[in-house]
Amino acid sequence: MFEVATHLALLLILAAFLAGFVDSIAGGGGLISVPALLLAGASPIEALATNKLQGTFGAATATATYARAGHVQLREQLGMAVISAIGGGLGALVAHLVPVEVLRVVMPVVLVAVALFFALKPGLSDADRVARMRPGVFAVTAVPLIAAYDGFFGPGTGSFFMLAFVMLAGFGVLKATAHTKLLNFASNIGSLAVFIPSGAMWWAVGSCMAAAQVLGAALGARLAMRVGARLIKPLLVVVSTGMAGRLLWQAFAG
């Protein structure tokens, strides 16, 4: 039934649930799901493709949960989502041209900076602030750059979208989290469209992981809306720091 032994599939399903929960609040679910797939015997391309499959469902669930509660106006964000999907697809297409080893050294530094910003920046709350960038400019600069990064590498995408929304668009923490999920979903769709024809997808395992992602994302999004910045900020700091440590270990251990 599964592409791996049943006990490994069950562990991957558990990992997907945890990834969906964490990702819906602070991003970084791939830090859990991608290593789990690699440890289960997936090749790097199989791990990335299957992760995009199950992660897309989690991001969609979180987006729908935030939208139903009024934190995202889907029609107003449709153009930005389309740009994110195109960026994700282009990033996946050029993945083989990017020096991943360089990114594995540079990105931990950026992630630590993100963690420090959210940990030390005073006044971060769920209240909106003055935007430093007009929505149109934000849509054609920050969005495609981060989405393309998601397509060809991935770790930290949610954190980078969060930081961009807070610093440049002036969003409060909860609103930024909600809009991050929409753009992350769109970039996943774009890159998934590239990965599906590759034939590297673990469809059986990925489908079950997707169901677990849906449950985890729904639970995490509801908890984030209930608690707000008091939950999102510390979890974002922990996840960003954890991703930085993981990437540094990968960069220097091998």
mmCIF file of C-alpha atoms in Angstrom:
data_model
loop_
_atom_site.group_PDB
_atom_site.id
_atom_site.type_symbol
_atom_site.label_atom_id
_atom_site.label_comp_id
_atom_site.label_asym_id
_atom_site.label_seq_id
_atom_site.Cartn_x
_atom_site.Cartn_y
_atom_site.Cartn_z
ATOM 1 C CA MET A 1 0.000 0.000 0.000
ATOM 2 C CA PHE A 2 2.703 2.477 1.014
ATOM 3 C CA GLU A 3 6.053 3.209 -0.623
ATOM 4 C CA VAL A 4 7.712 2.350 2.718
ATOM 5 C CA ALA A 5 7.093 -0.074 5.565
ATOM 6 C CA THR A 6 3.858 0.511 7.473
ATOM 7 C CA HIS A 7 5.589 1.528 10.712
ATOM 8 C CA LEU A 8 7.633 4.144 8.827
ATOM 9 C CA ALA A 9 4.485 5.424 7.137
ATOM 10 C CA LEU A 10 2.797 5.851 10.528
ATOM 11 C CA LEU A 11 5.784 7.816 11.819
ATOM 12 C CA LEU A 12 5.658 10.031 8.722
ATOM 13 C CA ILE A 13 1.956 10.657 9.300
ATOM 14 C CA LEU A 14 2.714 11.732 12.886
ATOM 15 C CA ALA A 15 5.502 13.979 11.625
ATOM 16 C CA ALA A 16 3.079 15.553 9.138
ATOM 17 C CA PHE A 17 0.567 16.306 11.907
ATOM 18 C CA LEU A 18 3.240 18.052 13.978
ATOM 19 C CA ALA A 19 4.528 19.881 10.894
ATOM 20 C CA GLY A 20 1.045 21.130 10.044
ATOM 21 C CA PHE A 21 0.492 22.366 13.593
ATOM 22 C CA VAL A 22 3.790 24.254 13.770
ATOM 23 C CA ASP A 23 3.613 25.577 10.213
ATOM 24 C CA SER A 24 0.137 27.058 10.618
ATOM 25 C CA ILE A 25 1.378 29.179 13.525
ATOM 26 C CA ALA A 26 4.990 30.107 12.816
ATOM 27 C CA GLY A 27 6.078 28.412 9.595
ATOM 28 C CA GLY A 28 8.908 25.918 9.447
ATOM 29 C CA GLY A 29 6.888 22.725 9.172
ATOM 30 C CA GLY A 30 9.340 21.483 6.561
ATOM 31 C CA LEU A 31 11.964 21.317 9.290
ATOM 32 C CA ILE A 32 9.990 18.357 10.634
ATOM 33 C CA SER A 33 8.605 16.692 7.510
ATOM 34 C CA VAL A 34 11.564 16.834 5.104
ATOM 35 C CA PRO A 35 14.123 15.233 7.486
ATOM 36 C CA ALA A 36 11.501 12.619 8.397
ATOM 37 C CA LEU A 37 11.052 11.700 4.727
ATOM 38 C CA LEU A 38 14.808 11.526 4.182
ATOM 39 C CA LEU A 39 15.238 9.285 7.234
ATOM 40 C CA ALA A 40 12.481 7.024 5.880
ATOM 41 C CA GLY A 41 14.550 6.425 2.763
ATOM 42 C CA ALA A 42 13.296 9.059 0.323
ATOM 43 C CA SER A 43 15.795 10.565 -2.094
ATOM 44 C CA PRO A 44 16.187 14.370 -1.871
ATOM 45 C CA ILE A 45 13.902 14.940 -4.879
ATOM 46 C CA GLU A 46 11.322 12.459 -3.519
ATOM 47 C CA ALA A 47 11.426 14.165 -0.125
ATOM 48 C CA LEU A 48 10.961 17.641 -1.621
ATOM 49 C CA ALA A 49 8.176 16.553 -3.967
ATOM 50 C CA THR A 50 6.254 14.595 -1.315
ATOM 51 C CA ASN A 51 6.713 17.397 1.195
ATOM 52 C CA LYS A 52 5.192 19.869 -1.267
ATOM 53 C CA LEU A 53 2.220 17.541 -1.763
ATOM 54 C CA GLN A 54 1.377 17.170 1.921
ATOM 55 C CA GLY A 55 2.407 20.731 2.823
ATOM 56 C CA THR A 56 0.041 22.188 0.236
ATOM 57 C CA PHE A 57 -2.934 20.654 2.029
ATOM 58 C CA GLY A 58 -1.767 21.973 5.386
ATOM 59 C CA ALA A 59 -1.273 25.502 4.030
ATOM 60 C CA ALA A 60 -4.694 25.368 2.343
ATOM 61 C CA THR A 61 -6.350 24.321 5.601
ATOM 62 C CA ALA A 62 -4.647 27.073 7.597
ATOM 63 C CA THR A 63 -5.567 29.633 4.923
ATOM 64 C CA ALA A 64 -9.230 28.570 4.947
ATOM 65 C CA THR A 65 -9.350 28.646 8.749
ATOM 66 C CA TYR A 66 -7.915 32.171 8.911
ATOM 67 C CA ALA A 67 -10.177 33.325 6.047
ATOM 68 C CA ARG A 68 -13.350 32.042 7.714
ATOM 69 C CA ALA A 69 -12.409 34.035 10.806
ATOM 70 C CA GLY A 70 -11.943 37.196 8.708
ATOM 71 C CA HIS A 71 -8.163 37.496 9.003
ATOM 72 C CA VAL A 72 -7.623 37.104 5.241
ATOM 73 C CA GLN A 73 -9.696 38.637 2.442
ATOM 74 C CA LEU A 74 -9.019 36.093 -0.277
ATOM 75 C CA ARG A 75 -10.305 38.210 -3.175
ATOM 76 C CA GLU A 76 -8.122 41.156 -2.193
ATOM 77 C CA GLN A 77 -5.052 38.914 -1.964
ATOM 78 C CA LEU A 78 -5.718 36.933 -5.155
ATOM 79 C CA GLY A 79 -3.238 38.892 -7.298
ATOM 80 C CA MET A 80 -0.505 38.496 -4.708
ATOM 81 C CA ALA A 81 -1.246 34.779 -4.465
ATOM 82 C CA VAL A 82 -0.932 34.363 -8.255
ATOM 83 C CA ILE A 83 2.463 36.091 -8.169
ATOM 84 C CA SER A 84 3.525 33.784 -5.334
ATOM 85 C CA ALA A 85 2.449 30.704 -7.324
ATOM 86 C CA ILE A 86 4.443 31.845 -10.360
ATOM 87 C CA GLY A 87 7.459 32.571 -8.155
ATOM 88 C CA GLY A 88 7.249 29.132 -6.543
ATOM 89 C CA GLY A 89 7.067 27.429 -9.925
ATOM 90 C CA LEU A 90 10.023 29.364 -11.314
ATOM 91 C CA GLY A 91 12.036 28.600 -8.189
ATOM 92 C CA ALA A 92 11.380 24.889 -8.577
ATOM 93 C CA LEU A 93 12.385 25.028 -12.246
ATOM 94 C CA VAL A 94 15.789 26.554 -11.518
ATOM 95 C CA ALA A 95 16.478 24.497 -8.399
ATOM 96 C CA HIS A 96 19.290 22.576 -10.084
ATOM 97 C CA LEU A 97 21.108 25.825 -10.948
ATOM 98 C CA VAL A 98 21.276 27.136 -7.373
ATOM 99 C CA PRO A 99 24.350 26.417 -5.230
ATOM 100 C CA VAL A 100 22.495 24.775 -2.358
ATOM 101 C CA GLU A 101 25.703 24.475 -0.313
ATOM 102 C CA VAL A 102 26.011 28.266 -0.251
ATOM 103 C CA LEU A 103 22.388 28.672 0.801
ATOM 104 C CA ARG A 104 22.864 26.196 3.641
ATOM 105 C CA VAL A 105 25.522 28.480 5.095
ATOM 106 C CA VAL A 106 23.834 31.821 4.417
ATOM 107 C CA MET A 107 20.252 30.966 5.415
ATOM 108 C CA PRO A 108 20.998 30.046 9.071
ATOM 109 C CA VAL A 109 22.432 33.525 9.535
ATOM 110 C CA VAL A 110 19.267 35.060 8.097
ATOM 111 C CA LEU A 111 17.035 32.819 10.220
ATOM 112 C CA VAL A 112 18.903 33.756 13.393
ATOM 113 C CA ALA A 113 18.382 37.404 12.448
ATOM 114 C CA VAL A 114 14.650 36.742 12.042
ATOM 115 C CA ALA A 115 14.513 35.040 15.441
ATOM 116 C CA LEU A 116 16.373 37.920 17.103
ATOM 117 C CA PHE A 117 14.063 40.462 15.477
ATOM 118 C CA PHE A 118 10.903 38.835 16.823
ATOM 119 C CA ALA A 119 12.507 38.116 20.195
ATOM 120 C CA LEU A 120 13.938 41.580 20.836
ATOM 121 C CA LYS A 121 11.804 44.003 18.804
ATOM 122 C CA PRO A 122 9.565 45.903 21.265
ATOM 123 C CA GLY A 123 5.945 46.643 20.502
ATOM 124 C CA LEU A 124 5.216 43.698 18.210
ATOM 125 C CA SER A 125 1.546 42.882 18.653
ATOM 126 C CA ASP A 126 -1.538 42.012 16.658
ATOM 127 C CA ALA A 127 -2.148 45.706 15.891
ATOM 128 C CA ASP A 128 -1.327 47.005 12.409
ATOM 129 C CA ARG A 129 1.349 49.682 11.907
ATOM 130 C CA VAL A 130 2.248 52.150 9.193
ATOM 131 C CA ALA A 131 3.308 50.315 6.032
ATOM 132 C CA ARG A 132 6.796 51.045 4.683
ATOM 133 C CA MET A 133 5.912 49.751 1.220
ATOM 134 C CA ARG A 134 2.807 50.113 -0.935
ATOM 135 C CA PRO A 135 0.867 46.891 -1.566
ATOM 136 C CA GLY A 136 1.650 46.912 -5.297
ATOM 137 C CA VAL A 137 5.380 47.303 -4.723
ATOM 138 C CA PHE A 138 5.309 44.627 -2.020
ATOM 139 C CA ALA A 139 3.518 42.255 -4.412
ATOM 140 C CA VAL A 140 6.116 42.545 -7.182
ATOM 141 C CA THR A 141 9.257 42.581 -5.022
ATOM 142 C CA ALA A 142 9.078 40.730 -1.697
ATOM 143 C CA VAL A 143 6.435 38.183 -2.720
ATOM 144 C CA PRO A 144 8.086 36.679 -5.847
ATOM 145 C CA LEU A 145 11.530 36.650 -4.237
ATOM 146 C CA ILE A 146 10.384 34.717 -1.167
ATOM 147 C CA ALA A 147 8.111 32.437 -3.226
ATOM 148 C CA ALA A 148 10.977 31.588 -5.601
ATOM 149 C CA TYR A 149 13.144 30.752 -2.597
ATOM 150 C CA ASP A 150 10.379 28.416 -1.418
ATOM 151 C CA GLY A 151 10.384 26.670 -4.787
ATOM 152 C CA PHE A 152 14.095 25.901 -4.914
ATOM 153 C CA PHE A 153 15.044 25.518 -1.244
ATOM 154 C CA GLY A 154 12.235 26.023 1.251
ATOM 155 C CA PRO A 155 13.277 26.171 4.930
ATOM 156 C CA GLY A 156 12.266 29.435 6.555
ATOM 157 C CA THR A 157 9.800 30.592 3.887
ATOM 158 C CA GLY A 158 7.056 31.196 6.428
ATOM 159 C CA SER A 159 9.426 33.160 8.657
ATOM 160 C CA PHE A 160 10.557 35.316 5.746
ATOM 161 C CA PHE A 161 6.982 36.048 4.644
ATOM 162 C CA MET A 162 6.119 36.893 8.262
ATOM 163 C CA LEU A 163 9.044 39.284 8.571
ATOM 164 C CA ALA A 164 8.187 40.952 5.254
ATOM 165 C CA PHE A 165 4.547 41.472 6.202
ATOM 166 C CA VAL A 166 5.447 42.909 9.613
ATOM 167 C CA MET A 167 8.386 45.077 8.534
ATOM 168 C CA LEU A 168 7.284 46.215 5.074
ATOM 169 C CA ALA A 169 3.494 45.862 4.883
ATOM 170 C CA GLY A 170 2.856 47.035 8.464
ATOM 171 C CA PHE A 171 0.722 44.034 9.425
ATOM 172 C CA GLY A 172 0.162 42.942 13.001
ATOM 173 C CA VAL A 173 1.552 39.548 13.979
ATOM 174 C CA LEU A 174 -1.700 37.572 13.665
ATOM 175 C CA LYS A 175 -2.679 39.223 10.369
ATOM 176 C CA ALA A 176 0.820 38.584 9.011
ATOM 177 C CA THR A 177 0.562 34.928 10.007
ATOM 178 C CA ALA A 178 -2.772 34.564 8.225
ATOM 179 C CA HIS A 179 -1.533 36.180 5.013
ATOM 180 C CA THR A 180 1.703 34.184 5.131
ATOM 181 C CA LYS A 181 -0.296 30.967 4.895
ATOM 182 C CA LEU A 182 -2.115 32.168 1.762
ATOM 183 C CA LEU A 183 1.105 33.041 -0.047
ATOM 184 C CA ASN A 184 2.821 29.879 1.183
ATOM 185 C CA PHE A 185 -0.096 27.847 -0.169
ATOM 186 C CA ALA A 186 0.197 29.598 -3.527
ATOM 187 C CA SER A 187 3.960 29.071 -3.791
ATOM 188 C CA ASN A 188 3.426 25.399 -2.906
ATOM 189 C CA ILE A 189 0.902 25.071 -5.743
ATOM 190 C CA GLY A 190 3.364 26.604 -8.194
ATOM 191 C CA SER A 191 6.252 24.355 -7.207
ATOM 192 C CA LEU A 192 3.959 21.305 -6.962
ATOM 193 C CA ALA A 193 3.007 21.820 -10.608
ATOM 194 C CA VAL A 194 6.694 21.391 -11.449
ATOM 195 C CA PHE A 195 7.317 18.422 -9.148
ATOM 196 C CA ILE A 196 4.321 16.284 -10.223
ATOM 197 C CA PRO A 197 5.588 15.579 -13.781
ATOM 198 C CA SER A 198 8.956 14.541 -12.328
ATOM 199 C CA GLY A 199 7.460 11.243 -11.162
ATOM 200 C CA ALA A 200 9.233 11.520 -7.803
ATOM 201 C CA MET A 201 6.086 11.804 -5.690
ATOM 202 C CA TRP A 202 5.259 9.247 -2.992
ATOM 203 C CA TRP A 203 1.518 9.423 -3.617
ATOM 204 C CA ALA A 204 0.276 6.921 -1.025
ATOM 205 C CA VAL A 205 2.438 8.190 1.841
ATOM 206 C CA GLY A 206 2.025 11.799 0.742
ATOM 207 C CA SER A 207 -1.776 11.534 0.671
ATOM 208 C CA CYS A 208 -1.916 10.169 4.221
ATOM 209 C CA MET A 209 0.554 12.800 5.374
ATOM 210 C CA ALA A 210 -1.671 15.427 3.726
ATOM 211 C CA ALA A 211 -4.651 14.275 5.815
ATOM 212 C CA ALA A 212 -2.551 14.558 8.979
ATOM 213 C CA GLN A 213 -1.340 17.994 7.861
ATOM 214 C CA VAL A 214 -4.949 19.128 7.546
ATOM 215 C CA LEU A 215 -5.700 18.134 11.142
ATOM 216 C CA GLY A 216 -2.530 19.708 12.519
ATOM 217 C CA ALA A 217 -2.972 22.921 10.556
ATOM 218 C CA ALA A 218 -6.596 23.334 11.609
ATOM 219 C CA LEU A 219 -5.682 22.887 15.271
ATOM 220 C CA GLY A 220 -2.675 25.200 15.059
ATOM 221 C CA ALA A 221 -4.529 27.979 13.239
ATOM 222 C CA ARG A 222 -7.375 27.956 15.756
ATOM 223 C CA LEU A 223 -4.914 28.104 18.634
ATOM 224 C CA ALA A 224 -3.018 30.986 16.992
ATOM 225 C CA MET A 225 -6.233 32.989 16.560
ATOM 226 C CA ARG A 226 -7.198 32.367 20.169
ATOM 227 C CA VAL A 227 -3.849 33.400 21.683
ATOM 228 C CA GLY A 228 -2.423 35.700 18.986
ATOM 229 C CA ALA A 229 1.011 37.293 19.210
ATOM 230 C CA ARG A 230 1.629 35.813 22.684
ATOM 231 C CA LEU A 231 1.879 32.372 21.041
ATOM 232 C CA ILE A 232 3.110 33.260 17.556
ATOM 233 C CA LYS A 233 6.151 35.328 18.569
ATOM 234 C CA PRO A 234 7.859 32.788 20.879
ATOM 235 C CA LEU A 235 7.069 29.857 18.577
ATOM 236 C CA LEU A 236 8.470 31.785 15.611
ATOM 237 C CA VAL A 237 11.672 32.454 17.563
ATOM 238 C CA VAL A 238 12.012 28.770 18.510
ATOM 239 C CA VAL A 239 11.270 27.516 14.979
ATOM 240 C CA SER A 240 13.628 29.998 13.290
ATOM 241 C CA THR A 241 16.416 29.134 15.705
ATOM 242 C CA GLY A 242 15.762 25.418 15.262
ATOM 243 C CA MET A 243 15.882 25.715 11.474
ATOM 244 C CA ALA A 244 19.117 27.689 11.683
ATOM 245 C CA GLY A 245 20.703 25.014 13.856
ATOM 246 C CA ARG A 246 19.492 22.243 11.578
ATOM 247 C CA LEU A 247 20.869 23.945 8.452
ATOM 248 C CA LEU A 248 24.197 24.672 10.108
ATOM 249 C CA TRP A 249 24.492 21.026 11.155
ATOM 250 C CA GLN A 250 23.703 19.892 7.602
ATOM 251 C CA ALA A 251 26.217 22.368 6.147
ATOM 252 C CA PHE A 252 29.150 21.392 8.340
ATOM 253 C CA ALA A 253 28.449 17.797 9.374
ATOM 254 C CA GLY A 254 28.620 16.557 5.808
#
